[in-house]
Coordinates of C-alpha atoms in Angstrom, one line a residue:
X1 CA -3.0 -25.2 4.5
X2 CA -0.7 -23.1 2.3
X3 CA 1.2 -20.1 3.4
X4 CA 2.8 -17.6 1.0
X5 CA 5.2 -14.7 1.5
X6 CA 5.5 -12.0 -1.2
X7 CA 8.2 -12.5 -3.8
X8 CA 11.5 -10.7 -3.0
X9 CA 11.8 -9.8 -6.6
X10 CA 8.7 -7.7 -6.4
X11 CA 10.4 -5.5 -3.9
X12 CA 13.3 -5.1 -6.3
X13 CA 11.0 -4.3 -9.1
X14 CA 9.3 -1.6 -7.1
X15 CA 12.7 -0.1 -6.1
X16 CA 13.6 0.0 -9.8
X17 CA 10.3 1.6 -10.8
X18 CA 10.5 4.2 -8.0
X19 CA 14.1 5.0 -9.1
X20 CA 13.0 5.6 -12.7
X21 CA 10.2 7.8 -11.5
X22 CA 12.7 9.6 -9.2
X23 CA 15.1 10.3 -12.1
X24 CA 12.3 11.5 -14.3
X25 CA 10.8 13.8 -11.7
X26 CA 14.3 15.2 -10.9
X27 CA 14.9 15.9 -14.5
X28 CA 11.5 17.6 -14.8
X29 CA 12.2 19.7 -11.8
X30 CA 15.5 20.9 -13.2
X31 CA 14.0 21.6 -16.6
X32 CA 11.4 23.7 -15.0
X33 CA 14.0 26.0 -13.3
X34 CA 12.5 29.2 -14.7
X35 CA 9.1 28.3 -13.4
X36 CA 10.1 27.1 -9.9
X37 CA 12.9 29.7 -9.4
X38 CA 15.5 29.3 -6.8
X39 CA 13.7 26.6 -4.9
X40 CA 14.3 23.8 -7.5
X41 CA 17.1 22.2 -5.4
X42 CA 14.9 22.1 -2.3
X43 CA 12.0 20.5 -4.2
X44 CA 14.4 17.9 -5.7
X45 CA 16.0 17.2 -2.3
X46 CA 12.5 16.8 -0.7
X47 CA 11.6 14.3 -3.4
X48 CA 14.8 12.4 -2.9
X49 CA 14.2 12.2 0.8
X50 CA 10.6 10.9 0.2
X51 CA 12.1 8.3 -2.2
X52 CA 14.7 7.2 0.4
X53 CA 12.0 6.9 3.1
X54 CA 9.8 4.7 0.9
X55 CA 12.8 2.6 -0.3
X56 CA 14.4 2.1 3.1
X57 CA 11.4 2.0 5.4
X58 CA 8.0 1.6 3.9
X59 CA 8.6 -1.1 1.2
X60 CA 10.7 -3.4 3.5
X61 CA 8.1 -3.0 6.2
X62 CA 5.2 -4.0 3.9
X63 CA 7.1 -7.0 2.6
X64 CA 8.1 -8.1 6.1
X65 CA 4.5 -8.0 7.4
X66 CA 2.7 -9.5 4.4
X67 CA 1.6 -13.1 4.4
X68 CA -1.1 -15.0 2.7
X69 CA -2.7 -18.1 4.2
X70 CA -5.1 -20.3 2.2
X71 CA -6.8 -23.3 3.7
X72 CA -9.8 -25.4 2.8
X73 CA -12.0 -23.2 5.0
X74 CA -10.7 -19.7 4.6
X75 CA -8.4 -17.2 2.9
X76 CA -6.5 -14.7 5.1
X77 CA -4.2 -12.0 3.9
X78 CA -2.0 -10.1 6.5
X79 CA -0.4 -6.9 5.4
X80 CA 0.5 -3.4 6.4
X81 CA 3.2 -0.9 7.0
X82 CA 2.6 1.0 10.1
X83 CA -0.7 -0.6 11.0
X84 CA -1.2 -4.3 10.5
X85 CA -4.4 -5.4 8.7
X86 CA -5.9 -8.7 7.9
X87 CA -8.5 -9.6 5.3
X88 CA -10.5 -12.7 5.8
X89 CA -12.8 -14.5 3.4
X90 CA -14.5 -17.8 4.0
X91 CA -13.8 -20.3 1.2
X92 CA -17.6 -21.0 1.0
X93 CA -18.0 -17.3 -0.2
X94 CA -15.6 -17.5 -3.1
X95 CA -17.3 -17.4 -6.4
X96 CA -14.4 -16.9 -8.9
X97 CA -10.7 -16.5 -9.1
X98 CA -8.8 -14.3 -11.5
X99 CA -5.0 -14.8 -12.0
X100 CA -2.9 -11.9 -13.3
X101 CA 0.5 -13.0 -14.5
X102 CA 2.6 -10.2 -15.9
X103 CA 5.2 -10.4 -18.7
X104 CA 8.6 -11.3 -17.2
X105 CA 6.9 -12.3 -14.0
X106 CA 9.6 -14.8 -13.1
X107 CA 12.0 -11.8 -12.9
X108 CA 9.7 -9.2 -11.5
X109 CA 7.4 -11.1 -9.1
X110 CA 4.5 -8.9 -10.1
X111 CA 1.8 -11.6 -10.1
X112 CA -1.6 -11.2 -8.5
X113 CA -4.7 -13.2 -7.7
X114 CA -8.1 -11.5 -7.4
X115 CA -10.6 -13.5 -5.4
X116 CA -14.2 -12.5 -5.9
X117 CA -17.2 -13.2 -3.7
X118 CA -20.6 -11.7 -3.5
X119 CA -20.0 -8.1 -2.5
X120 CA -16.3 -8.5 -1.7
X121 CA -13.0 -8.9 -3.3
X122 CA -9.4 -9.7 -2.1
X123 CA -6.3 -8.9 -4.0
X124 CA -3.4 -11.2 -3.2
X125 CA -0.4 -9.3 -4.6
X126 CA 3.3 -9.9 -5.3
X127 CA 3.3 -13.6 -5.4
X128 CA 5.9 -15.8 -7.1
X129 CA 4.6 -17.3 -10.4
X130 CA 4.6 -20.9 -9.1
X131 CA 2.9 -19.9 -5.9
X132 CA 0.3 -17.9 -7.8
X133 CA -0.5 -20.8 -10.1
X134 CA -0.6 -23.3 -7.2
X135 CA -2.9 -21.2 -5.1
X136 CA -5.2 -20.6 -8.1
X137 CA -5.3 -24.3 -8.9
X138 CA -6.1 -25.1 -5.2
X139 CA -8.9 -22.5 -4.9
X140 CA -10.4 -23.6 -8.3
X141 CA -10.4 -27.2 -7.2
X142 CA -12.3 -26.3 -4.0
X143 CA -14.9 -24.3 -6.1
X144 CA -15.3 -27.1 -8.6
X145 CA -15.8 -29.7 -5.8
X146 CA -18.9 -27.9 -4.4
X147 CA -22.3 -29.4 -4.9
X148 CA -24.6 -27.2 -6.9

């Protein structure tokens, strides 16, 4: 049985991406001063508060609760922020596996595995590159070993 936690670098990449979006939206708000009027500071402050909430509460909560478990019999993904969810797929149902490895994935941690079954799909997100390749290889070996 293999157990994987999300890559910490993925959280940092999301923080950086959200910060770039924050700066761009703040600049857009201040450029639109004539359209918004006197409330531009309040809109920008509200957006900064939402960003702080996501950065300090939601993202750490998601990464703390997320875990992927892959065994010979099943694939289970636990995740969630406020409510904890689990996705379960029997290994017998798996038909194909798609691995998405992004550029600079060793630095960003933005790697994904898409597991396809008849009528269902599981996305295993934010895995380290080595874990992603190992899990894909393990699942592919199980699919190949089935009798037709």
